[in-house]
PDB file of C-alpha atoms in Angstrom:
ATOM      1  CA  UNK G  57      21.203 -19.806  -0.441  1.00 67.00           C
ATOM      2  CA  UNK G  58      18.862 -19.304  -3.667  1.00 78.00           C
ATOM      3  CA  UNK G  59      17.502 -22.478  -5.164  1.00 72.00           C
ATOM      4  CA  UNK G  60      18.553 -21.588  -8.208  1.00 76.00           C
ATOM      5  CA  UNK G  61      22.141 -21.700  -7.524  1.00 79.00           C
ATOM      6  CA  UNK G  62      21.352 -25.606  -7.163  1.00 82.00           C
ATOM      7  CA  UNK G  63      20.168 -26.761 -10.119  1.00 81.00           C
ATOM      8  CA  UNK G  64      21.059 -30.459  -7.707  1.00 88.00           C
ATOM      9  CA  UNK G  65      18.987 -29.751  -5.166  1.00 87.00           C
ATOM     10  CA  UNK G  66      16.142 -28.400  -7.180  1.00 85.00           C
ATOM     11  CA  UNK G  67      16.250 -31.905  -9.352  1.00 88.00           C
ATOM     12  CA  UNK G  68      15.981 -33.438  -5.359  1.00 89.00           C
ATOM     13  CA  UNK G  69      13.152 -31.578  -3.987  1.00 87.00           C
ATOM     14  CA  UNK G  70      11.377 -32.185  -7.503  1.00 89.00           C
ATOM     15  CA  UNK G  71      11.903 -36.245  -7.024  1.00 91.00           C
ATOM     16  CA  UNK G  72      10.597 -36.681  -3.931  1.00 92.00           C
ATOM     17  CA  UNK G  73       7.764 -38.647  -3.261  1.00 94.00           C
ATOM     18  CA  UNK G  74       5.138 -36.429  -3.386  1.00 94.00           C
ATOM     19  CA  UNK G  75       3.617 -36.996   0.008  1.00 95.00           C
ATOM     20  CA  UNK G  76       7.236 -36.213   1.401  1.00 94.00           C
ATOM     21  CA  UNK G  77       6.890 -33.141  -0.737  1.00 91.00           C
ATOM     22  CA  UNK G  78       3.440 -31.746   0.653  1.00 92.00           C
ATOM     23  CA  UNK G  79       5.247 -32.668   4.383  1.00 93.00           C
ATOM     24  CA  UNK G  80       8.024 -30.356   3.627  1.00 91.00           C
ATOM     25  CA  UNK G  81       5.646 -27.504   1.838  1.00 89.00           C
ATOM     26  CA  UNK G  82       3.468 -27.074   4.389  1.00 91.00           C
ATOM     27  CA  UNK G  83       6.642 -26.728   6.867  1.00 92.00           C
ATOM     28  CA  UNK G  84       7.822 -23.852   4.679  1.00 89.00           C
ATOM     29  CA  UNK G  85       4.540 -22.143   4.501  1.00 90.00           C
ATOM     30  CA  UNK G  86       3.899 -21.831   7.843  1.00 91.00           C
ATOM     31  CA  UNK G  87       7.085 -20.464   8.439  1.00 92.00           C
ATOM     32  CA  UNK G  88       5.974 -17.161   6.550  1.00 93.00           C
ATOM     33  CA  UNK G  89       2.526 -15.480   7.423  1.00 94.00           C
ATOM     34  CA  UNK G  90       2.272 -13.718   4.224  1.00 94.00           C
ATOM     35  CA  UNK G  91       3.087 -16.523   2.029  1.00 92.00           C
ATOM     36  CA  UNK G  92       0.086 -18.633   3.920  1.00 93.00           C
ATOM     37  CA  UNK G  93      -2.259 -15.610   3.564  1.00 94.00           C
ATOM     38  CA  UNK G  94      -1.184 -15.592  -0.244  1.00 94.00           C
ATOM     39  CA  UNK G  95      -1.875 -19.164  -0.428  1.00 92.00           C
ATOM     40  CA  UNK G  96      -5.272 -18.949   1.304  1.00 92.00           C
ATOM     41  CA  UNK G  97      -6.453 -15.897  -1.049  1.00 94.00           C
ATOM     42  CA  UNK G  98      -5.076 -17.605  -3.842  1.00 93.00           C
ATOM     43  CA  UNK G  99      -6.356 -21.199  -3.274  1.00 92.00           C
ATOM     44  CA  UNK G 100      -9.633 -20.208  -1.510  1.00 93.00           C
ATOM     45  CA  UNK G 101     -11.019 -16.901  -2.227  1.00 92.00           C
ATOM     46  CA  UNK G 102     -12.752 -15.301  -5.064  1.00 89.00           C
ATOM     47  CA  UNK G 103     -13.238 -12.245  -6.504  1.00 87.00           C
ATOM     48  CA  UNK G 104     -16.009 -11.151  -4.300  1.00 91.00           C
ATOM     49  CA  UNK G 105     -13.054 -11.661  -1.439  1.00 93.00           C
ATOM     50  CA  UNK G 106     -11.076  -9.024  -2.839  1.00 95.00           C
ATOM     51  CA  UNK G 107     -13.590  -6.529  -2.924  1.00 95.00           C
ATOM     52  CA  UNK G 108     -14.429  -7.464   0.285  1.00 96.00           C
ATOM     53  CA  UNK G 109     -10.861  -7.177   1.693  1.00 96.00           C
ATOM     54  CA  UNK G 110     -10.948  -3.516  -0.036  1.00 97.00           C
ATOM     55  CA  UNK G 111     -14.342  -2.646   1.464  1.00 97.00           C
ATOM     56  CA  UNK G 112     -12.528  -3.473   5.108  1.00 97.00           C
ATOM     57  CA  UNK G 113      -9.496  -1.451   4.109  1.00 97.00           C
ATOM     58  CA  UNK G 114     -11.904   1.311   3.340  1.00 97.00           C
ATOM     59  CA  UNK G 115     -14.114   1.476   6.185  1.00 97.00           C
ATOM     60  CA  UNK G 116     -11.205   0.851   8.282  1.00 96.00           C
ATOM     61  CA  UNK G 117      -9.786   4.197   7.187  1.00 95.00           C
ATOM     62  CA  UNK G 118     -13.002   5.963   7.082  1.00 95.00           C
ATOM     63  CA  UNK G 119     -13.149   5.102  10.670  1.00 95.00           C
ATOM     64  CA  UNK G 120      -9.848   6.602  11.689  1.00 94.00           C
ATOM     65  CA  UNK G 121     -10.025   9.641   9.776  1.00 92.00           C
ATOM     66  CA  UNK G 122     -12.045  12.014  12.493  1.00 91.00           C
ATOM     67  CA  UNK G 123      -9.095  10.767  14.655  1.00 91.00           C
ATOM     68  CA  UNK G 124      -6.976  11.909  12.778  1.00 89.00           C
ATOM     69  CA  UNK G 125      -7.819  15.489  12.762  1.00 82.00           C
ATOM     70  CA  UNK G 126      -7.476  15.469  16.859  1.00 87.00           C
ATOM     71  CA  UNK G 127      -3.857  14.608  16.669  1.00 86.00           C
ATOM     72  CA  UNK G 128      -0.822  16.353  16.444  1.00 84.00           C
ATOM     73  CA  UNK G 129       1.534  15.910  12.844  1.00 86.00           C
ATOM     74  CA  UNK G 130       3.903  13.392  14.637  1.00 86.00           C
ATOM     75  CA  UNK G 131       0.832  10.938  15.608  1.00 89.00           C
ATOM     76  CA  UNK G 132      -0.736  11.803  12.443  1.00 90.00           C
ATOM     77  CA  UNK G 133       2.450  10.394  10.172  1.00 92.00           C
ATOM     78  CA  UNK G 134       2.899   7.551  12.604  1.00 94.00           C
ATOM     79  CA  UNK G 135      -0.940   6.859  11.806  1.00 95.00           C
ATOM     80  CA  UNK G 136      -1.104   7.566   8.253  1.00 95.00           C
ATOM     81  CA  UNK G 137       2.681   5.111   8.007  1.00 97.00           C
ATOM     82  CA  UNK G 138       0.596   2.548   9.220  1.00 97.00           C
ATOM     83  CA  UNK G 139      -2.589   2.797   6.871  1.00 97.00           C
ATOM     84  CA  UNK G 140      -0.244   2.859   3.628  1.00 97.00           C
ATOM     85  CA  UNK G 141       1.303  -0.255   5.024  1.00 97.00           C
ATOM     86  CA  UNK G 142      -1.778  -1.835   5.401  1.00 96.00           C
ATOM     87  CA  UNK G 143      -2.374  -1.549   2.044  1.00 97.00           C
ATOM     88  CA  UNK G 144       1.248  -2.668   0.916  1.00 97.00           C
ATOM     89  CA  UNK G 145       0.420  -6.193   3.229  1.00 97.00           C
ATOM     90  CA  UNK G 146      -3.147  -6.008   0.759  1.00 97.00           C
ATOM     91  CA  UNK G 147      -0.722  -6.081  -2.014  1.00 97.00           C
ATOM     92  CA  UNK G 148       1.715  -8.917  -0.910  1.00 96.00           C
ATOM     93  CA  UNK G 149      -1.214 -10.934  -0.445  1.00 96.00           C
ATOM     94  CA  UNK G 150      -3.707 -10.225  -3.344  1.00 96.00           C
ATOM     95  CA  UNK G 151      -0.939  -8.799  -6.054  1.00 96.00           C
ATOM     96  CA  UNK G 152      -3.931  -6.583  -7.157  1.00 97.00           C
ATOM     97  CA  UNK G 153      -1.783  -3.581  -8.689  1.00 97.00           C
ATOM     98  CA  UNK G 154      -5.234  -1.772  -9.513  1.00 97.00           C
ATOM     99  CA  UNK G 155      -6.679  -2.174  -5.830  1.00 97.00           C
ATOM    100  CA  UNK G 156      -3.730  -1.265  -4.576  1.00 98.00           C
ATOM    101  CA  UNK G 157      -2.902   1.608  -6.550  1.00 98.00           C
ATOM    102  CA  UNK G 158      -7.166   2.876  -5.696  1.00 98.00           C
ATOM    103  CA  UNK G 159      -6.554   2.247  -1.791  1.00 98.00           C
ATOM    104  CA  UNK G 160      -3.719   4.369  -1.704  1.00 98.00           C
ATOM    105  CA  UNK G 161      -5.485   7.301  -3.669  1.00 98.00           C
ATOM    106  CA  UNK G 162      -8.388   6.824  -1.273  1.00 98.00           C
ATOM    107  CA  UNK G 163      -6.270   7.346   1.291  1.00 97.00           C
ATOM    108  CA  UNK G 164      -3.850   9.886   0.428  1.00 97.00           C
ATOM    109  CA  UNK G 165      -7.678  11.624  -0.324  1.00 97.00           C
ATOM    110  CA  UNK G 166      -8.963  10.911   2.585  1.00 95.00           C
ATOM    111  CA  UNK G 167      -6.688  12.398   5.114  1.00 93.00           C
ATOM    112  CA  UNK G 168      -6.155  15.979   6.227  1.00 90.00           C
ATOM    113  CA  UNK G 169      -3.310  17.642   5.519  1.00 86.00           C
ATOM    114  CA  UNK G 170      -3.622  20.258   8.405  1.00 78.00           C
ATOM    115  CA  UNK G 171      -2.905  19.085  12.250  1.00 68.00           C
ATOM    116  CA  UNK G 172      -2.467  20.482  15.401  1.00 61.00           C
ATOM    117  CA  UNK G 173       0.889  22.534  16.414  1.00 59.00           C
ATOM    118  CA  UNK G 174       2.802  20.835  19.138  1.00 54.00           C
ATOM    119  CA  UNK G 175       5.209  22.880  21.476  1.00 47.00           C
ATOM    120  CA  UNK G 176       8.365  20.649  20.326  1.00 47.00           C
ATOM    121  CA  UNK G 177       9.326  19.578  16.584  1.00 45.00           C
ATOM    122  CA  UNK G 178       6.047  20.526  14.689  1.00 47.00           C
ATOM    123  CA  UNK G 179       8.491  21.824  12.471  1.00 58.00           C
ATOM    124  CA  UNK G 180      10.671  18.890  11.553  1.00 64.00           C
ATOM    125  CA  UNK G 181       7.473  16.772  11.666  1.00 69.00           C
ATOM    126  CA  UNK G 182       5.561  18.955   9.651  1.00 77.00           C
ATOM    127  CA  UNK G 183       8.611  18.188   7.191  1.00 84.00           C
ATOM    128  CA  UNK G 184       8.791  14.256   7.570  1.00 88.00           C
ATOM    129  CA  UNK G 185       4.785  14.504   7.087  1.00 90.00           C
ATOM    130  CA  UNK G 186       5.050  16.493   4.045  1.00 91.00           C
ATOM    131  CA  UNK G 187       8.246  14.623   2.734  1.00 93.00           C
ATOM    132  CA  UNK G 188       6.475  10.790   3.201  1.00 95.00           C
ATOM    133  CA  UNK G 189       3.272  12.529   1.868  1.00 96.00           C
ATOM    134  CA  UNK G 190       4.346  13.668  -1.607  1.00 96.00           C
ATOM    135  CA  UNK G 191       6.984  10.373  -1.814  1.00 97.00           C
ATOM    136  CA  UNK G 192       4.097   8.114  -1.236  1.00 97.00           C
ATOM    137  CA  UNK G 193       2.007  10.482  -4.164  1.00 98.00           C
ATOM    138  CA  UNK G 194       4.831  10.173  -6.354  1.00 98.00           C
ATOM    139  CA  UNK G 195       5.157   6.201  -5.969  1.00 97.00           C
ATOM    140  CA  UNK G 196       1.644   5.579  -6.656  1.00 98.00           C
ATOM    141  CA  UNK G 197       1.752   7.991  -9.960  1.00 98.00           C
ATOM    142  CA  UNK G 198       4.860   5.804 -11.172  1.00 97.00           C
ATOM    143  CA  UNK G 199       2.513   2.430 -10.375  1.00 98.00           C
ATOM    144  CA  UNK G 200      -0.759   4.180 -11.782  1.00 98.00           C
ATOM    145  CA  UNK G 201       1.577   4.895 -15.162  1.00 97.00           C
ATOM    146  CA  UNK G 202       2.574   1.197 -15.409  1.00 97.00           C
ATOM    147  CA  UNK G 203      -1.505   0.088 -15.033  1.00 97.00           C
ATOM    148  CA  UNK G 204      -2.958  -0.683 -19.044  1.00 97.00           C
ATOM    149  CA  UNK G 205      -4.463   2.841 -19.640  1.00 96.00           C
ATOM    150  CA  UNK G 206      -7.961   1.767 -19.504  1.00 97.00           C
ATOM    151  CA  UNK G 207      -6.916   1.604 -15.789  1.00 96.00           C
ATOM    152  CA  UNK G 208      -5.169   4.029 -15.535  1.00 96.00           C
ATOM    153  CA  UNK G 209      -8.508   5.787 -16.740  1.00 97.00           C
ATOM    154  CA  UNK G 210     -10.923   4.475 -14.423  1.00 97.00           C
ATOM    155  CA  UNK G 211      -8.275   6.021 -11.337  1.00 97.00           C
ATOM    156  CA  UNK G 212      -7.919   9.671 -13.188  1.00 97.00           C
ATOM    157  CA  UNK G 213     -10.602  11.610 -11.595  1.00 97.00           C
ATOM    158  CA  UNK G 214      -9.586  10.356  -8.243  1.00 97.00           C
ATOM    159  CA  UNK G 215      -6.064  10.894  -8.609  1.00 98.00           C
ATOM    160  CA  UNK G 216      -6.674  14.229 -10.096  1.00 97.00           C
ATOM    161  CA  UNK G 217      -8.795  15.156  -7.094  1.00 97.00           C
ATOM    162  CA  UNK G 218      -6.164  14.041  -5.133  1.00 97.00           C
ATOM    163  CA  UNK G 219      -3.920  16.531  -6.425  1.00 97.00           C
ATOM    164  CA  UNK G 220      -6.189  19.170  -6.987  1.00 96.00           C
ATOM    165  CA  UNK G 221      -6.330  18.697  -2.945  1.00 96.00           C
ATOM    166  CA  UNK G 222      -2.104  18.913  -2.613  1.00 95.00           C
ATOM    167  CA  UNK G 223      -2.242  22.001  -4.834  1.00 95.00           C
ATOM    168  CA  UNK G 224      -4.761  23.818  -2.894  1.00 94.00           C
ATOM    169  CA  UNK G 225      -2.993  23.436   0.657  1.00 91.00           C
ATOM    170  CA  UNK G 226       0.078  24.117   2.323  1.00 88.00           C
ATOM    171  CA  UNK G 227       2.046  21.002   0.488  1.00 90.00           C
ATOM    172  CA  UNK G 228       1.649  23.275  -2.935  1.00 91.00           C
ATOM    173  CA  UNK G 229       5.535  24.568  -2.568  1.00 91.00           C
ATOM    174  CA  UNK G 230       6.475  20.940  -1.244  1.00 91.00           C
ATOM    175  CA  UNK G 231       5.068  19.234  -4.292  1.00 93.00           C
ATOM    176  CA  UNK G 232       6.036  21.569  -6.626  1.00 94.00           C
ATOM    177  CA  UNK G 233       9.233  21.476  -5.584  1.00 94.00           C
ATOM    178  CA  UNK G 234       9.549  17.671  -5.698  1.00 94.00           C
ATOM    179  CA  UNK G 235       7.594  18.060  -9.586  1.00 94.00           C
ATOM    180  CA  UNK G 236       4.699  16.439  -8.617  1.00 95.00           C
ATOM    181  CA  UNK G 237       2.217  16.938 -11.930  1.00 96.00           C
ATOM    182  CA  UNK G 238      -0.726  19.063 -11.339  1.00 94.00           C
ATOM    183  CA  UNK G 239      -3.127  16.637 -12.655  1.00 92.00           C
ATOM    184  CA  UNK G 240      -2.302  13.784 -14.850  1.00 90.00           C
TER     185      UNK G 240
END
């Protein structure tokens, strides 16, 4: 049911008395741990949080990355899944497109692109990697094209880095292919 189907009881909830109101708000709010987060970032954080909450992000990757060059391609996407929706929850919570759009360059960066063979399925791995790799590249181009172009500035010689990187190893044919630009 949307509340905007019921323009009746939208006109209800707004009469109430308002300490019946906050009663029933705070009900809702803890019934969804992103919208409290939201709330708390909104209503009680600065700017100085969201740097901070990047910094963690950042050094929480950093951290994991000599990991990741001990495991095989399968671990490796299941790993590198996880980090990218780490920084989709960072989005929910702060709606900072820009920080967003960095994190995921810093990440897609920061990872290597070559793991270890396993006996069974490196191949069909080694696809899904590749595959989730260059979609994820391609998703944060479209968002990085929608920042104001002063933005969009400030995030060029990363993301051109980044696919210098892509164009220099074994995802070249996959991300040309899937017309991934060579630098933007």
């Amino acid at each position: 049911m949307k509340l905007a189907e019921h323009k009746d009881l939208k006109n209800a909830i707004t009469d109430l008395p308002v300490k019946e109101k906050d009663k029933l708000l705070l009900r809702l709010i803890a019934k969804d741990k992103v919208l409290t987060e939201h709330l708390h970032y909104k209503l009680l954080e600065d700017e100085s949080d969201l740097e901070s909450r990047k910094e963690k992000i950042k050094s929480d990757i950093e951290a994991q990355i000599p990991e990741l060059k001990k495991l095989s391609v399968k671990e490796a996407l299941a790993k590198v899944r996880k980090m990218i929706s780490g920084v989709n929850h960072f989005y929910k919570v702060t709606k900072d497109a820009f920080g967003e759009i960095e994190l995921k360059i810093f990440i897609l960066s920061s990872i290597p692109l070559d793991y270890k063979r396993s006996l069974f399925g490196y191949k069909d791995f080694g696809f899904l990697f590749a595959t989730f790799y260059i979609k994820t590249v391609q998703v944060t181009l479209n968002k990085l094209a929608k920042l104001h172009e002063d933005l969009q500035f400030d995030l060029s010689d990363a993301t051109n880095q980044l696919l210098s990187k892509i164009y220099s190893s074994k995802l070249a044919n996959v991300a040309e292919s899937s017309d991934l630009p060579k630098e933007i």
